[in-house]
mmCIF file of C-alpha atoms in Angstrom:
data_model
loop_
_atom_site.group_PDB
_atom_site.id
_atom_site.type_symbol
_atom_site.label_atom_id
_atom_site.label_comp_id
_atom_site.label_asym_id
_atom_site.label_seq_id
_atom_site.Cartn_x
_atom_site.Cartn_y
_atom_site.Cartn_z
ATOM 1 C CA UNK A 1 0.006 0.044 -0.003
ATOM 2 C CA UNK A 2 1.491 3.329 -1.089
ATOM 3 C CA UNK A 3 0.680 6.703 0.213
ATOM 4 C CA UNK A 4 1.916 10.255 0.180
ATOM 5 C CA UNK A 5 2.202 12.763 3.001
ATOM 6 C CA UNK A 6 1.477 16.391 2.670
ATOM 7 C CA UNK A 7 2.527 18.804 5.508
ATOM 8 C CA UNK A 8 0.422 22.115 5.302
ATOM 9 C CA UNK A 9 2.373 24.945 6.834
ATOM 10 C CA UNK A 10 1.394 28.543 7.214
ATOM 11 C CA UNK A 11 3.335 31.455 8.811
ATOM 12 C CA UNK A 12 0.314 33.213 10.353
ATOM 13 C CA UNK A 13 -0.853 31.940 13.780
ATOM 14 C CA UNK A 14 -2.894 33.941 16.263
ATOM 15 C CA UNK A 15 -1.168 32.354 19.299
ATOM 16 C CA UNK A 16 2.310 31.517 17.818
ATOM 17 C CA UNK A 17 3.056 33.676 14.809
ATOM 18 C CA UNK A 18 5.690 32.051 12.618
ATOM 19 C CA UNK A 19 5.109 28.720 14.307
ATOM 20 C CA UNK A 20 6.553 26.365 11.743
ATOM 21 C CA UNK A 21 10.026 28.157 11.975
ATOM 22 C CA UNK A 22 10.229 28.260 15.653
ATOM 23 C CA UNK A 23 13.450 26.639 16.895
ATOM 24 C CA UNK A 24 13.226 23.389 18.683
ATOM 25 C CA UNK A 25 16.552 21.721 19.565
ATOM 26 C CA UNK A 26 18.415 23.579 16.974
ATOM 27 C CA UNK A 27 15.984 22.920 14.161
ATOM 28 C CA UNK A 28 12.884 24.709 12.968
ATOM 29 C CA UNK A 29 9.631 22.970 14.070
ATOM 30 C CA UNK A 30 8.677 22.095 10.393
ATOM 31 C CA UNK A 31 11.980 20.097 10.012
ATOM 32 C CA UNK A 32 11.185 17.931 12.976
ATOM 33 C CA UNK A 33 7.754 17.088 11.513
ATOM 34 C CA UNK A 34 9.208 16.487 8.096
ATOM 35 C CA UNK A 35 11.742 14.031 9.747
ATOM 36 C CA UNK A 36 8.790 12.262 11.539
ATOM 37 C CA UNK A 37 6.994 11.951 8.271
ATOM 38 C CA UNK A 38 10.158 10.407 6.571
ATOM 39 C CA UNK A 39 10.122 7.638 9.296
ATOM 40 C CA UNK A 40 6.784 6.379 7.953
ATOM 41 C CA UNK A 41 6.310 4.158 4.948
ATOM 42 C CA UNK A 42 5.132 7.057 2.726
ATOM 43 C CA UNK A 43 6.299 6.987 -0.909
ATOM 44 C CA UNK A 44 6.802 10.834 -0.884
ATOM 45 C CA UNK A 45 6.597 13.699 1.719
ATOM 46 C CA UNK A 46 5.632 17.149 0.544
ATOM 47 C CA UNK A 47 5.547 20.563 2.521
ATOM 48 C CA UNK A 48 2.704 22.762 1.244
ATOM 49 C CA UNK A 49 3.004 26.384 2.056
ATOM 50 C CA UNK A 50 2.078 29.873 0.806
ATOM 51 C CA UNK A 51 5.051 31.588 2.481
ATOM 52 C CA UNK A 52 8.476 32.066 1.015
ATOM 53 C CA UNK A 53 10.220 32.090 4.501
ATOM 54 C CA UNK A 54 8.873 28.524 5.186
ATOM 55 C CA UNK A 55 9.673 27.336 1.616
ATOM 56 C CA UNK A 56 13.345 28.616 2.068
ATOM 57 C CA UNK A 57 13.726 26.945 5.403
ATOM 58 C CA UNK A 58 12.430 23.662 4.005
ATOM 59 C CA UNK A 59 14.518 23.880 0.842
ATOM 60 C CA UNK A 60 17.584 24.146 3.357
ATOM 61 C CA UNK A 61 16.952 20.609 4.580
ATOM 62 C CA UNK A 62 16.189 19.354 1.194
ATOM 63 C CA UNK A 63 12.390 19.011 1.496
ATOM 64 C CA UNK A 64 10.003 18.665 -1.388
ATOM 65 C CA UNK A 65 8.147 21.998 -1.260
ATOM 66 C CA UNK A 66 4.816 22.806 -3.172
ATOM 67 C CA UNK A 67 3.997 26.425 -3.185
ATOM 68 C CA UNK A 68 0.149 27.051 -2.837
ATOM 69 C CA UNK A 69 -2.374 29.896 -2.841
ATOM 70 C CA UNK A 70 -2.518 32.208 0.132
ATOM 71 C CA UNK A 71 -6.294 32.255 0.160
ATOM 72 C CA UNK A 72 -6.948 28.673 1.566
ATOM 73 C CA UNK A 73 -9.326 28.593 4.635
ATOM 74 C CA UNK A 74 -7.918 25.295 5.965
ATOM 75 C CA UNK A 75 -5.018 22.818 5.622
ATOM 76 C CA UNK A 76 -7.470 20.442 3.692
ATOM 77 C CA UNK A 77 -7.950 23.051 1.058
ATOM 78 C CA UNK A 78 -4.212 23.428 0.684
ATOM 79 C CA UNK A 79 -3.787 19.638 0.241
ATOM 80 C CA UNK A 80 -6.526 19.795 -2.460
ATOM 81 C CA UNK A 81 -4.327 22.121 -4.458
ATOM 82 C CA UNK A 82 -1.413 19.936 -3.951
ATOM 83 C CA UNK A 83 -3.314 16.949 -5.419
ATOM 84 C CA UNK A 84 -4.289 19.131 -8.426
ATOM 85 C CA UNK A 85 -0.673 20.376 -8.937
ATOM 86 C CA UNK A 86 1.009 16.968 -8.626
ATOM 87 C CA UNK A 87 -1.727 15.326 -10.619
ATOM 88 C CA UNK A 88 -2.257 12.514 -8.138
ATOM 89 C CA UNK A 89 -4.566 9.566 -9.220
ATOM 90 C CA UNK A 90 -8.012 9.401 -7.801
ATOM 91 C CA UNK A 91 -7.195 6.168 -5.739
ATOM 92 C CA UNK A 92 -3.953 7.588 -4.286
ATOM 93 C CA UNK A 93 -4.039 7.911 -0.491
ATOM 94 C CA UNK A 94 -2.858 11.324 1.036
ATOM 95 C CA UNK A 95 -2.071 11.748 4.648
ATOM 96 C CA UNK A 96 -2.472 15.267 6.138
ATOM 97 C CA UNK A 97 0.390 15.627 8.853
ATOM 98 C CA UNK A 98 -0.186 18.925 10.603
ATOM 99 C CA UNK A 99 2.910 21.243 10.737
ATOM 100 C CA UNK A 100 2.687 21.599 14.607
ATOM 101 C CA UNK A 101 3.316 18.030 15.483
ATOM 102 C CA UNK A 102 7.022 17.479 15.910
ATOM 103 C CA UNK A 103 6.572 14.379 18.123
ATOM 104 C CA UNK A 104 4.190 12.525 15.968
ATOM 105 C CA UNK A 105 5.090 8.905 15.725
ATOM 106 C CA UNK A 106 5.355 7.385 12.224
ATOM 107 C CA UNK A 107 3.456 4.450 13.391
ATOM 108 C CA UNK A 108 0.300 6.529 13.692
ATOM 109 C CA UNK A 109 0.785 7.848 10.053
ATOM 110 C CA UNK A 110 1.041 4.196 8.802
ATOM 111 C CA UNK A 111 -2.137 3.285 10.936
ATOM 112 C CA UNK A 112 -4.215 6.048 9.380
ATOM 113 C CA UNK A 113 -3.119 5.016 5.735
ATOM 114 C CA UNK A 114 -3.922 1.487 6.385
ATOM 115 C CA UNK A 115 -7.224 2.177 8.082
ATOM 116 C CA UNK A 116 -8.433 4.275 5.045
ATOM 117 C CA UNK A 117 -7.273 1.387 2.675
ATOM 118 C CA UNK A 118 -9.310 -1.083 4.440
ATOM 119 C CA UNK A 119 -12.571 0.969 4.560
ATOM 120 C CA UNK A 120 -13.512 1.498 0.937
ATOM 121 C CA UNK A 121 -16.770 3.300 1.846
ATOM 122 C CA UNK A 122 -14.953 5.933 3.971
ATOM 123 C CA UNK A 123 -14.039 9.344 2.477
ATOM 124 C CA UNK A 124 -11.626 10.034 5.185
ATOM 125 C CA UNK A 125 -9.807 8.378 8.075
ATOM 126 C CA UNK A 126 -8.575 9.682 11.401
ATOM 127 C CA UNK A 127 -7.724 8.657 14.972
ATOM 128 C CA UNK A 128 -8.972 9.088 18.530
ATOM 129 C CA UNK A 129 -7.641 8.312 22.142
ATOM 130 C CA UNK A 130 -9.609 7.921 25.243
ATOM 131 C CA UNK A 131 -9.912 10.832 27.636
ATOM 132 C CA UNK A 132 -9.060 10.037 31.364
ATOM 133 C CA UNK A 133 -8.955 13.585 32.741
ATOM 134 C CA UNK A 134 -12.173 15.435 33.298
ATOM 135 C CA UNK A 135 -10.420 18.704 32.660
ATOM 136 C CA UNK A 136 -9.814 17.656 29.129
ATOM 137 C CA UNK A 137 -13.440 17.027 28.507
ATOM 138 C CA UNK A 138 -14.004 20.819 29.298
ATOM 139 C CA UNK A 139 -10.841 22.198 27.602
ATOM 140 C CA UNK A 140 -11.867 23.771 24.169
ATOM 141 C CA UNK A 141 -8.350 23.038 22.877
ATOM 142 C CA UNK A 142 -9.056 19.376 23.185
ATOM 143 C CA UNK A 143 -11.368 18.316 20.320
ATOM 144 C CA UNK A 144 -13.850 15.694 21.291
ATOM 145 C CA UNK A 145 -15.479 13.141 18.952
ATOM 146 C CA UNK A 146 -18.522 10.775 19.210
ATOM 147 C CA UNK A 147 -18.820 7.646 16.761
ATOM 148 C CA UNK A 148 -21.404 5.222 15.613
ATOM 149 C CA UNK A 149 -21.331 1.520 16.195
ATOM 150 C CA UNK A 150 -19.071 0.973 13.117
ATOM 151 C CA UNK A 151 -16.459 3.546 14.153
ATOM 152 C CA UNK A 152 -17.603 6.401 11.776
ATOM 153 C CA UNK A 153 -17.613 9.863 13.332
ATOM 154 C CA UNK A 154 -21.142 11.339 14.127
ATOM 155 C CA UNK A 155 -19.843 14.789 15.380
ATOM 156 C CA UNK A 156 -16.696 16.666 16.561
ATOM 157 C CA UNK A 157 -16.744 19.455 19.076
ATOM 158 C CA UNK A 158 -14.728 21.677 21.332
ATOM 159 C CA UNK A 159 -17.535 21.319 23.880
ATOM 160 C CA UNK A 160 -17.945 18.267 26.171
ATOM 161 C CA UNK A 161 -19.635 15.564 24.078
ATOM 162 C CA UNK A 162 -21.455 13.478 24.993
ATOM 163 C CA UNK A 163 -22.915 15.616 27.818
ATOM 164 C CA UNK A 164 -23.246 13.347 30.738
ATOM 165 C CA UNK A 165 -26.223 15.198 32.344
ATOM 166 C CA UNK A 166 -26.398 13.083 35.583
ATOM 167 C CA UNK A 167 -22.652 12.531 35.872
ATOM 168 C CA UNK A 168 -20.602 15.616 35.481
ATOM 169 C CA UNK A 169 -20.928 16.524 39.119
ATOM 170 C CA UNK A 170 -19.153 13.320 39.918
ATOM 171 C CA UNK A 171 -15.398 12.398 39.754
ATOM 172 C CA UNK A 172 -13.838 10.502 38.079
ATOM 173 C CA UNK A 173 -15.530 10.389 34.654
ATOM 174 C CA UNK A 174 -18.015 7.671 34.211
ATOM 175 C CA UNK A 175 -16.840 4.548 32.451
ATOM 176 C CA UNK A 176 -20.144 3.418 30.875
ATOM 177 C CA UNK A 177 -20.038 6.069 28.241
ATOM 178 C CA UNK A 178 -16.257 6.946 27.559
ATOM 179 C CA UNK A 179 -15.240 10.284 26.057
ATOM 180 C CA UNK A 180 -12.740 10.370 23.127
ATOM 181 C CA UNK A 181 -10.192 12.929 22.060
ATOM 182 C CA UNK A 182 -9.817 13.550 18.277
ATOM 183 C CA UNK A 183 -6.188 13.246 17.024
ATOM 184 C CA UNK A 184 -5.771 15.745 14.057
ATOM 185 C CA UNK A 185 -4.187 13.292 11.644
ATOM 186 C CA UNK A 186 -6.169 12.714 8.522
ATOM 187 C CA UNK A 187 -6.141 10.351 5.623
ATOM 188 C CA UNK A 188 -7.883 10.930 2.293
ATOM 189 C CA UNK A 189 -8.215 9.567 -1.156
ATOM 190 C CA UNK A 190 -7.100 12.082 -3.848
ATOM 191 C CA UNK A 191 -10.516 12.014 -5.518
ATOM 192 C CA UNK A 192 -12.101 13.095 -2.344
ATOM 193 C CA UNK A 193 -9.645 16.104 -1.938
ATOM 194 C CA UNK A 194 -10.424 17.165 -5.552
ATOM 195 C CA UNK A 195 -14.082 17.482 -4.572
ATOM 196 C CA UNK A 196 -13.451 18.880 -1.138
ATOM 197 C CA UNK A 197 -12.502 22.193 -2.659
ATOM 198 C CA UNK A 198 -15.768 22.534 -4.096
ATOM 199 C CA UNK A 199 -17.757 21.895 -0.828
ATOM 200 C CA UNK A 200 -19.142 25.056 0.620
ATOM 201 C CA UNK A 201 -18.032 25.758 4.109
ATOM 202 C CA UNK A 202 -20.777 25.456 6.804
ATOM 203 C CA UNK A 203 -21.737 27.329 9.904
ATOM 204 C CA UNK A 204 -20.750 24.537 12.231
ATOM 205 C CA UNK A 205 -17.230 24.390 10.740
ATOM 206 C CA UNK A 206 -16.922 28.115 11.122
ATOM 207 C CA UNK A 207 -18.277 28.439 14.750
ATOM 208 C CA UNK A 208 -16.412 25.455 16.026
ATOM 209 C CA UNK A 209 -13.165 26.186 13.904
ATOM 210 C CA UNK A 210 -13.134 22.565 12.844
ATOM 211 C CA UNK A 211 -12.670 21.785 9.338
ATOM 212 C CA UNK A 212 -13.743 18.241 9.504
ATOM 213 C CA UNK A 213 -17.320 19.390 10.219
ATOM 214 C CA UNK A 214 -17.648 20.440 6.518
ATOM 215 C CA UNK A 215 -17.153 16.719 5.621
ATOM 216 C CA UNK A 216 -19.954 15.409 7.895
ATOM 217 C CA UNK A 217 -22.189 18.308 6.982
ATOM 218 C CA UNK A 218 -21.952 17.288 3.246
ATOM 219 C CA UNK A 219 -22.767 13.670 4.187
ATOM 220 C CA UNK A 220 -19.400 12.311 3.789
ATOM 221 C CA UNK A 221 -17.999 9.549 6.121
ATOM 222 C CA UNK A 222 -14.848 9.716 8.472
ATOM 223 C CA UNK A 223 -13.639 6.364 9.775
ATOM 224 C CA UNK A 224 -12.125 6.595 13.153
ATOM 225 C CA UNK A 225 -9.624 4.089 14.884
ATOM 226 C CA UNK A 226 -8.067 4.240 18.304
ATOM 227 C CA UNK A 227 -4.439 5.285 18.117
ATOM 228 C CA UNK A 228 -2.061 2.387 18.786
ATOM 229 C CA UNK A 229 0.132 4.643 20.764
ATOM 230 C CA UNK A 230 0.351 8.244 22.127
ATOM 231 C CA UNK A 231 0.296 10.806 19.422
ATOM 232 C CA UNK A 232 2.977 12.767 21.304
ATOM 233 C CA UNK A 233 2.957 16.478 22.305
ATOM 234 C CA UNK A 234 1.709 18.915 19.758
ATOM 235 C CA UNK A 235 2.345 22.706 19.750
ATOM 236 C CA UNK A 236 -0.686 25.001 20.081
ATOM 237 C CA UNK A 237 0.535 27.352 22.747
ATOM 238 C CA UNK A 238 3.627 28.825 24.213
ATOM 239 C CA UNK A 239 3.466 26.299 27.094
ATOM 240 C CA UNK A 240 3.369 23.477 24.575
ATOM 241 C CA UNK A 241 6.417 24.965 22.836
ATOM 242 C CA UNK A 242 8.323 24.882 26.016
ATOM 243 C CA UNK A 243 7.427 21.397 26.859
ATOM 244 C CA UNK A 244 8.305 20.140 23.352
ATOM 245 C CA UNK A 245 11.666 21.895 23.460
ATOM 246 C CA UNK A 246 12.279 20.130 26.769
ATOM 247 C CA UNK A 247 11.303 16.810 25.462
ATOM 248 C CA UNK A 248 13.196 17.014 22.290
ATOM 249 C CA UNK A 249 16.336 18.385 23.889
ATOM 250 C CA UNK A 250 16.471 15.167 25.973
#
C-alpha cells in the first residue's frame, strides 16, 4: 500500500506567529515534522506552504516543497491544491500531517493510511484516544469526537460531548460512556480532496473552527480508529512549545 504525506504549513498563527519556523533543539519545528514523516512508509513527503520564508527553510533541509495559494481557509483546502498540482491519481491515499506535530510517531501515520485502505466506503480516516482526565473534556483546545457502532464519526466539538447530564458533578469520569479525544491526523483519497475544494463551508465548521465538520455536513464519512500509541505532544500554545523543547532536547 503506497501513500503520500502532505504537511500544510502557514506562517500566520494567532497564538504563535511564525510557528513552523520556531526553533526546537536547533531545528525549525517544520523540520522535526518532516523528519517524523520520513520515518513512515510514505512514498513521498511534501511540504505545502504559501510563505517564502517557510519554503526557504524547508529547501535548506532538502524537503520537497509545493507552493500554494494564500487564500486557503484550511489545511485540507491546501492539500486539495497539491493534489491538483501534482496530478495524483484518484485512488492515491494522501495523509495530512499537521505542521505543529514535531513528536508525531510514524506508526500512527501508517495506521491512518492502512485504516483508510481497509474501509472503501470511507471518504476520510482519522484517530482518537480515550480521555481519562475530566479537565480535558471541558478544555476547548481538546477536540472531542463521538462515533457510531461502526466507528464512523457522528460529530466533533470543542464542547463536552457526549454531555453526561447526571454524571458531570461526579469524579472520576463515568466508564459506561467514554469520552474520546480527536487526534488531528487525517487520511484522504485524492478523488475526495479534488471534490473537497468545491464543498461550501458550513456554519458548524466556522463556529467550532473545525474543518472536518464540513465533511460531515455534506454527508461524507470519516472512519475513526483508536491510536495504537500516544500521538506525542503537539504545539498549540507557548506552554506546549516549552514542553516540546524540553522533550526533544532530551
